[in-house]
Short mmCIF file of C-alpha atoms in Angstrom, two decimals:
data_model
loop_
_atom_site.label_atom_id
_atom_site.label_comp_id
_atom_site.label_asym_id
_atom_site.label_seq_id
_atom_site.Cartn_x
_atom_site.Cartn_y
_atom_site.Cartn_z
CA MET A 1 3.78 -10.75 0.38
CA PRO A 2 4.85 -14.28 -0.40
CA HIS A 3 7.41 -15.85 1.86
CA ASP A 4 8.72 -19.27 3.19
CA ASP A 5 6.99 -20.18 6.35
CA PRO A 6 9.21 -22.84 8.25
CA ARG A 7 8.66 -23.64 11.76
CA PRO A 8 11.67 -22.57 13.95
CA ALA A 9 14.23 -25.40 13.40
CA ARG A 10 16.73 -26.87 15.86
CA ALA A 11 19.83 -28.50 14.81
CA LEU A 12 19.75 -32.24 15.39
CA PRO A 13 22.80 -33.81 17.36
CA GLN A 14 23.68 -35.97 14.32
CA ASP A 15 23.84 -32.87 12.04
CA THR A 16 27.41 -32.44 11.00
CA THR A 17 26.95 -30.07 8.20
CA PRO A 18 29.31 -27.09 8.60
CA ARG A 19 27.35 -23.87 9.54
CA THR A 20 29.39 -22.09 6.83
CA THR A 21 27.63 -24.06 4.04
CA PRO A 22 23.84 -23.86 4.07
CA PRO A 23 22.01 -26.77 2.86
CA ALA A 24 20.20 -26.56 -0.52
CA ALA A 25 16.79 -27.28 0.97
CA PRO A 26 16.72 -27.10 4.78
CA GLY A 27 14.21 -29.53 6.30
CA ARG A 28 11.07 -27.98 7.67
CA SER A 29 7.39 -28.57 7.96
CA ARG A 30 4.94 -26.19 6.42
CA ILE A 31 2.18 -24.37 8.35
CA ILE A 32 -0.76 -25.39 6.43
CA ALA A 33 -2.89 -22.45 7.93
CA LEU A 34 -0.42 -19.86 6.61
CA ASP A 35 -0.71 -21.28 3.08
CA VAL A 36 -4.45 -21.20 3.30
CA VAL A 37 -4.63 -17.73 4.66
CA ARG A 38 -2.12 -16.58 1.95
CA GLY A 39 -4.04 -18.06 -0.91
CA PHE A 40 -7.29 -16.63 0.30
CA ALA A 41 -5.69 -13.23 0.44
CA LEU A 42 -4.17 -13.58 -2.99
CA CYS A 43 -7.69 -14.06 -4.22
CA GLY A 44 -9.00 -10.75 -2.73
CA ILE A 45 -6.01 -8.89 -3.81
CA LEU A 46 -6.40 -9.93 -7.45
CA LEU A 47 -10.09 -8.96 -7.24
CA ALA A 48 -9.32 -5.52 -5.84
CA ASN A 49 -6.43 -5.11 -8.45
CA VAL A 50 -8.20 -5.90 -11.64
CA GLN A 51 -9.42 -2.50 -12.54
CA PRO A 52 -6.34 -0.66 -11.34
CA ILE A 53 -4.04 -3.03 -13.41
CA SER A 54 -6.29 -2.44 -16.39
CA HIS A 55 -5.63 1.30 -16.17
CA VAL A 56 -2.06 0.75 -17.04
CA GLY A 57 -0.93 3.82 -19.12
CA THR A 58 -3.29 6.14 -17.31
CA ASP A 59 -2.78 8.58 -14.42
CA PRO A 60 -2.82 6.38 -11.16
CA VAL A 61 -5.18 8.99 -9.46
CA THR A 62 -7.54 9.08 -12.24
CA ALA A 63 -7.55 5.29 -12.45
CA GLN A 64 -8.29 5.20 -8.71
CA GLN A 65 -11.20 7.59 -8.91
CA ALA A 66 -12.68 5.73 -11.96
CA THR A 67 -12.57 2.59 -9.90
CA LEU A 68 -14.35 4.39 -6.92
CA ASP A 69 -17.00 5.76 -9.32
CA ASP A 70 -17.51 2.14 -11.05
CA THR A 71 -20.81 0.21 -10.42
CA ALA A 72 -18.83 -2.24 -8.47
CA ARG A 73 -17.95 0.41 -5.78
CA TRP A 74 -19.67 -1.73 -3.22
CA LEU A 75 -16.61 -3.95 -3.36
CA GLY A 76 -14.96 -1.32 -1.19
CA LEU A 77 -17.07 -2.64 1.69
CA LEU A 78 -15.69 -6.17 1.46
CA VAL A 79 -12.50 -6.21 -0.81
CA GLU A 80 -10.46 -2.86 -0.97
CA GLN A 81 -7.81 -2.57 1.71
CA ARG A 82 -9.06 -5.84 3.25
CA PHE A 83 -6.45 -8.17 1.93
CA PHE A 84 -3.17 -6.37 1.67
CA PRO A 85 -2.90 -6.16 5.56
CA ILE A 86 -3.22 -9.89 5.60
CA PHE A 87 -0.28 -10.25 3.22
CA SER A 88 1.67 -7.67 5.22
CA LEU A 89 1.04 -9.54 8.45
CA LEU A 90 2.15 -12.83 6.86
CA PHE A 91 5.35 -11.19 5.47
CA GLY A 92 6.41 -10.25 8.89
CA VAL A 93 5.50 -13.77 10.02
CA GLY A 94 7.60 -15.26 7.18
CA PHE A 95 10.56 -13.08 7.92
CA SER A 96 10.89 -14.15 11.49
CA LEU A 97 10.26 -17.77 10.95
CA LEU A 98 13.01 -17.72 8.33
CA LEU A 99 15.40 -15.89 10.70
CA ASP A 100 14.70 -18.65 13.24
CA SER A 101 15.56 -21.26 10.64
CA ALA A 102 18.64 -19.54 9.23
CA ALA A 103 19.98 -18.83 12.72
CA ALA A 104 20.35 -22.56 13.38
CA ARG A 105 22.05 -23.18 9.94
CA VAL A 106 24.26 -20.37 8.96
CA PRO A 107 26.66 -18.07 10.89
CA HIS A 108 25.23 -14.76 9.62
CA PRO A 109 21.48 -15.31 9.26
CA ARG A 110 20.82 -11.57 8.85
CA ALA A 111 22.92 -11.38 5.66
CA LEU A 112 20.82 -14.35 4.25
CA LEU A 113 17.77 -12.16 4.93
CA LEU A 114 19.39 -9.18 3.43
CA ARG A 115 19.93 -10.94 0.08
CA ARG A 116 16.31 -12.10 0.32
CA LEU A 117 14.99 -8.54 0.52
CA LEU A 118 17.34 -7.14 -2.20
CA LEU A 119 16.11 -9.94 -4.60
CA LEU A 120 12.62 -8.92 -3.64
CA ALA A 121 13.39 -5.40 -4.61
CA CYS A 122 14.74 -6.28 -7.99
CA MET A 123 11.61 -8.39 -8.80
CA GLY A 124 9.46 -5.54 -7.70
CA LEU A 125 11.06 -3.04 -9.78
CA ALA A 126 11.06 -5.20 -12.83
CA HIS A 127 7.35 -5.76 -12.30
CA MET A 128 6.83 -2.01 -11.86
CA PHE A 129 8.75 -0.89 -14.92
CA LEU A 130 7.60 -3.64 -17.19
CA LEU A 131 4.04 -4.18 -16.19
CA TRP A 132 2.28 -2.08 -13.42
CA ARG A 133 3.27 0.88 -11.38
CA GLY A 134 1.17 -0.28 -8.51
CA ASP A 135 3.50 -3.07 -7.51
CA ILE A 136 3.67 -3.66 -3.68
CA LEU A 137 6.96 -5.82 -3.76
CA THR A 138 9.30 -2.91 -3.97
CA ILE A 139 7.56 -1.30 -0.90
CA TYR A 140 7.79 -4.56 0.95
CA ALA A 141 11.50 -4.84 0.19
CA VAL A 142 12.35 -1.42 1.29
CA VAL A 143 10.13 -1.55 4.41
CA GLY A 144 11.81 -4.84 5.21
CA LEU A 145 15.34 -3.38 4.81
CA VAL A 146 14.40 -0.26 6.95
CA VAL A 147 12.16 -1.63 9.55
CA LEU A 148 12.09 -5.55 9.74
CA LEU A 149 15.75 -6.14 9.50
CA PRO A 150 16.87 -3.69 12.12
CA SER A 151 13.98 -4.93 14.45
CA THR A 152 15.73 -8.37 14.74
CA TRP A 153 18.10 -6.73 17.17
CA LEU A 154 15.26 -5.44 19.42
CA PRO A 155 13.55 -7.59 22.17
CA ARG A 156 10.08 -8.92 21.27
CA TRP A 157 8.21 -6.63 23.72
CA ALA A 158 9.78 -3.55 21.96
CA VAL A 159 8.71 -4.92 18.39
CA ALA A 160 5.22 -5.42 19.79
CA GLY A 161 5.03 -2.06 21.20
CA LEU A 162 6.66 -0.42 18.11
CA ALA A 163 4.01 -2.37 16.02
CA ALA A 164 1.11 -0.89 17.91
CA VAL A 165 2.45 2.68 17.60
CA LEU A 166 3.16 2.48 13.84
CA VAL A 167 -0.28 0.99 13.12
CA VAL A 168 -2.15 3.76 15.09
CA ALA A 169 0.06 6.42 13.70
CA ALA A 170 -0.50 5.16 10.12
CA LEU A 171 -4.35 5.33 10.74
CA VAL A 172 -4.50 8.68 12.59
CA VAL A 173 -1.74 10.73 10.41
CA PHE A 174 -1.95 9.13 7.08
CA GLY A 175 -5.30 7.52 6.91
CA GLY A 176 -4.02 3.98 6.50
CA GLY A 177 -2.98 2.68 3.08
CA THR A 178 0.59 1.36 2.52
CA MET A 179 1.69 3.36 5.44
CA LEU A 180 0.24 0.49 7.63
CA VAL A 181 2.85 -1.74 6.14
CA PRO A 182 5.70 -1.32 8.56
CA GLY A 183 3.45 -1.80 11.62
CA LEU A 184 1.78 -4.96 10.19
CA PHE A 185 5.22 -6.25 9.43
CA LEU A 186 6.37 -5.77 13.01
CA LEU A 187 3.05 -7.31 14.24
CA GLY A 188 3.53 -10.41 12.24
CA SER A 189 7.12 -10.64 13.50
CA ALA A 190 6.01 -10.07 17.18
CA LEU A 191 3.27 -12.80 16.79
CA THR A 192 6.01 -15.21 15.70
CA ARG A 193 8.38 -14.41 18.29
CA TYR A 194 5.72 -14.77 21.08
CA GLY A 195 5.06 -18.17 19.81
CA VAL A 196 1.48 -17.47 18.50
CA ILE A 197 2.07 -18.73 14.94
CA ASP A 198 3.48 -22.04 16.35
CA ARG A 199 0.17 -22.46 18.10
CA ILE A 200 -2.00 -21.05 15.17
CA GLU A 201 -3.59 -24.52 14.44
CA SER A 202 -3.99 -25.80 17.90
CA SER A 203 -6.96 -23.80 19.16
CA THR A 204 -10.49 -23.15 18.04
CA ARG A 205 -11.81 -21.10 20.89
CA VAL A 206 -9.37 -18.16 20.54
CA PRO A 207 -9.89 -17.35 16.90
CA ALA A 208 -13.61 -17.91 17.41
CA LEU A 209 -13.84 -15.41 20.32
CA LEU A 210 -11.72 -12.88 18.37
CA ALA A 211 -13.92 -13.31 15.33
CA LEU A 212 -17.01 -12.55 17.34
CA GLY A 213 -15.25 -9.39 18.87
CA LEU A 214 -14.05 -8.21 15.37
CA ALA A 215 -17.46 -8.92 13.92
CA ALA A 216 -19.08 -6.73 16.56
CA ALA A 217 -16.50 -3.86 15.69
CA THR A 218 -16.70 -4.40 11.90
CA VAL A 219 -20.41 -3.33 11.70
CA PRO A 220 -20.10 0.14 13.13
CA ALA A 221 -16.91 0.63 11.18
CA LEU A 222 -18.63 -0.36 7.91
CA MET A 223 -21.42 2.07 8.61
CA TRP A 224 -18.94 4.81 9.27
CA GLN A 225 -17.16 4.00 6.05
CA ALA A 226 -20.45 4.03 4.18
CA ALA A 227 -21.30 7.49 5.62
CA SER A 228 -17.83 8.93 5.01
CA THR A 229 -17.42 8.67 1.23
CA GLY A 230 -13.79 9.67 0.23
CA VAL A 231 -12.42 9.91 3.64
CA PRO A 232 -9.45 7.36 4.09
CA LEU A 233 -9.45 6.74 7.75
CA PRO A 234 -12.79 4.79 7.93
CA MET A 235 -11.92 2.69 4.95
CA ALA A 236 -8.49 1.80 6.48
CA ALA A 237 -10.17 1.14 9.99
CA SER A 238 -12.81 -1.13 8.64
CA GLY A 239 -10.28 -2.85 6.43
CA LEU A 240 -7.99 -3.71 9.37
CA LEU A 241 -10.90 -5.02 11.18
CA MET A 242 -12.40 -7.11 8.34
CA ALA A 243 -8.88 -8.56 7.48
CA GLY A 244 -8.66 -9.78 11.06
CA LEU A 245 -12.27 -11.11 10.79
CA TYR A 246 -11.39 -13.11 7.63
CA VAL A 247 -8.29 -14.61 9.01
CA CYS A 248 -10.04 -15.59 12.35
CA VAL A 249 -13.07 -17.14 10.45
CA LEU A 250 -10.72 -19.06 8.32
CA LEU A 251 -8.72 -20.37 11.26
CA VAL A 252 -11.95 -21.60 12.95
CA LEU A 253 -13.13 -23.16 9.60
CA LEU A 254 -9.78 -24.96 9.33
CA ARG A 255 -10.60 -26.77 12.73
CA THR A 256 -13.77 -28.14 10.99
CA PRO A 257 -14.47 -30.86 8.49
CA LEU A 258 -14.03 -28.06 5.93
CA ARG A 259 -10.30 -28.16 6.35
CA PRO A 260 -9.60 -30.60 3.35
CA VAL A 261 -11.70 -28.44 1.15
CA LEU A 262 -10.04 -25.06 2.18
CA ARG A 263 -6.57 -26.74 1.92
CA ALA A 264 -7.32 -28.09 -1.54
CA VAL A 265 -8.71 -24.67 -2.78
CA PHE A 266 -6.30 -22.10 -1.26
CA ALA A 267 -3.09 -23.77 -0.19
CA PRO A 268 -1.85 -24.37 -3.96
CA LEU A 269 -2.43 -20.71 -4.60
CA GLY A 270 -0.63 -19.71 -1.34
CA ARG A 271 2.26 -21.89 -1.73
CA MET A 272 3.02 -20.20 -5.05
CA ALA A 273 1.75 -16.81 -4.02
CA LEU A 274 4.86 -14.94 -5.51
CA THR A 275 4.56 -16.65 -8.91
CA ASN A 276 0.72 -16.12 -8.95
CA TYR A 277 0.95 -12.51 -7.86
CA LEU A 278 3.45 -11.66 -10.77
CA SER A 279 1.70 -13.58 -13.28
CA ALA A 280 -1.70 -12.14 -12.41
CA THR A 281 -0.79 -8.81 -13.72
CA ALA A 282 0.09 -10.14 -17.24
CA LEU A 283 -3.15 -12.07 -17.24
CA VAL A 284 -5.27 -8.99 -16.21
CA LEU A 285 -3.83 -7.06 -19.01
CA VAL A 286 -4.53 -9.70 -21.60
CA LEU A 287 -8.12 -10.58 -20.35
CA GLY A 288 -8.91 -6.91 -19.85
CA LYS A 289 -8.19 -6.30 -23.62
CA LEU A 290 -10.43 -9.18 -24.48
CA ALA A 291 -13.30 -7.74 -22.26
CA GLY A 292 -13.03 -4.62 -24.18
CA GLY A 293 -14.27 -0.99 -23.22
CA PRO A 294 -12.77 1.25 -20.51
CA PRO A 295 -12.28 -0.47 -17.21
CA GLU A 296 -14.27 2.10 -15.36
CA GLY A 297 -17.37 0.97 -17.46
CA TRP A 298 -16.98 -2.73 -16.58
CA THR A 299 -19.81 -4.36 -14.64
CA LEU A 300 -19.37 -6.20 -11.54
CA THR A 301 -19.89 -9.40 -13.38
CA THR A 302 -17.05 -8.56 -15.82
CA ILE A 303 -14.65 -7.63 -12.85
CA VAL A 304 -15.34 -10.88 -10.83
CA GLY A 305 -15.34 -12.89 -14.21
CA ILE A 306 -11.80 -11.83 -15.01
CA ALA A 307 -10.67 -12.54 -11.61
CA ALA A 308 -12.45 -15.97 -11.48
CA VAL A 309 -10.79 -17.03 -14.84
CA ILE A 310 -7.32 -15.96 -13.71
CA LEU A 311 -7.77 -17.77 -10.33
CA ALA A 312 -8.98 -20.90 -11.86
CA LEU A 313 -6.06 -20.95 -14.29
CA GLN A 314 -3.62 -20.36 -11.50
CA TRP A 315 -5.25 -23.02 -9.28
CA VAL A 316 -4.97 -25.59 -11.99
CA TRP A 317 -1.26 -24.57 -12.72
CA SER A 318 -0.32 -24.39 -9.22
CA THR A 319 -1.84 -27.86 -8.22
CA LEU A 320 -0.33 -29.52 -11.25
CA TRP A 321 3.09 -27.87 -10.46
CA LEU A 322 3.27 -28.73 -6.86
CA ARG A 323 2.59 -32.38 -7.50
CA ARG A 324 5.86 -32.56 -9.10
CA TYR A 325 7.93 -29.75 -7.52
CA ARG A 326 8.25 -28.56 -3.96
CA PHE A 327 8.36 -24.76 -4.84
CA GLY A 328 6.89 -22.49 -7.51
CA PRO A 329 9.26 -21.34 -10.14
CA LEU A 330 9.83 -17.94 -8.72
CA GLU A 331 9.86 -19.24 -5.17
CA TRP A 332 12.52 -21.64 -6.21
CA LEU A 333 14.71 -18.95 -7.64
CA TRP A 334 14.07 -16.64 -4.60
CA ARG A 335 15.04 -19.58 -2.43
CA TRP A 336 18.10 -20.22 -4.39
CA ALA A 337 19.23 -16.50 -4.24
CA THR A 338 18.49 -16.57 -0.42
CA TRP A 339 20.43 -19.62 0.71
CA GLY A 340 23.23 -19.29 -2.05
CA ARG A 341 22.65 -22.92 -2.88
CA ARG A 342 20.38 -24.62 -5.56
CA PRO A 343 17.48 -26.20 -3.75
CA ASP A 344 16.03 -29.54 -4.55
CA ARG A 345 12.88 -28.99 -6.64
CA ARG A 346 11.44 -32.37 -6.52
CA ALA A 347 8.21 -32.83 -4.50
CA ARG A 348 8.40 -35.12 -1.50
#
């Protein structure tokens, strides 16, 4: 889910700040590609969640079946289980980037990350009990505590190997779903520790070649999914492939003249992903009531319309907010609790 994305920092010779006192707002440059990818994933997750959120108060299994029976079922080929893998990967990336940054500034960086995960769990539980039982933040916090935090003591080759094992096991044994989260967390962490994230905006050929390979693999995977209605493995497999394809295509486009457009559209949403993710639930519930009728009876136009209105509101809000402040409101509170010092909110 949402996270800080600093590049690994190195203490400067003239920095005399005691390591026992973390700075309020550690200096770091953002990786724009991560903001764009995160914002793009946020759009897809909202589109996938409009109907499930609108079924608040009903049995989750019934709500899921109703969504599958809806006239918008074709979204399963392009949206369902295509975007939470991206968020999960980015969470692992952000976790390792923050660990690198914290290690240069505080004597106990893992304690800082522990506080961060505990606060995330609190926000997830509040979201779950007050608004929607389908919240993912609590799962992220628990997996972060059980998998990500202990993995920081492992060498990077072990993290990469364990990531592969967990992803394959999640597909074969559990048919994907949220069981993919631990492996994707570790994969994101491994990519960071091998320096891939530092080079994410420096190459066009690598993501382009990966996109071609993923596209070739996605076609038969989608055909397998279409022919295997109700079977979880084909959906999960095609979802992972398409998630990778989406990311690679975005990375290629960010190396073209479309970069300013993509940054303007998606980066504000991505920089305030935590605030936007949580506020979207309340907005879906309000707009769902205005749309009327049972969610399983909504047309595709209604579903896309609700998501589009919410994203437009959030884009305007995020863009205006970030002109004045460095962080979204919940991102700022999360950062404050993480570092133990009130960060500077003013935009630079």
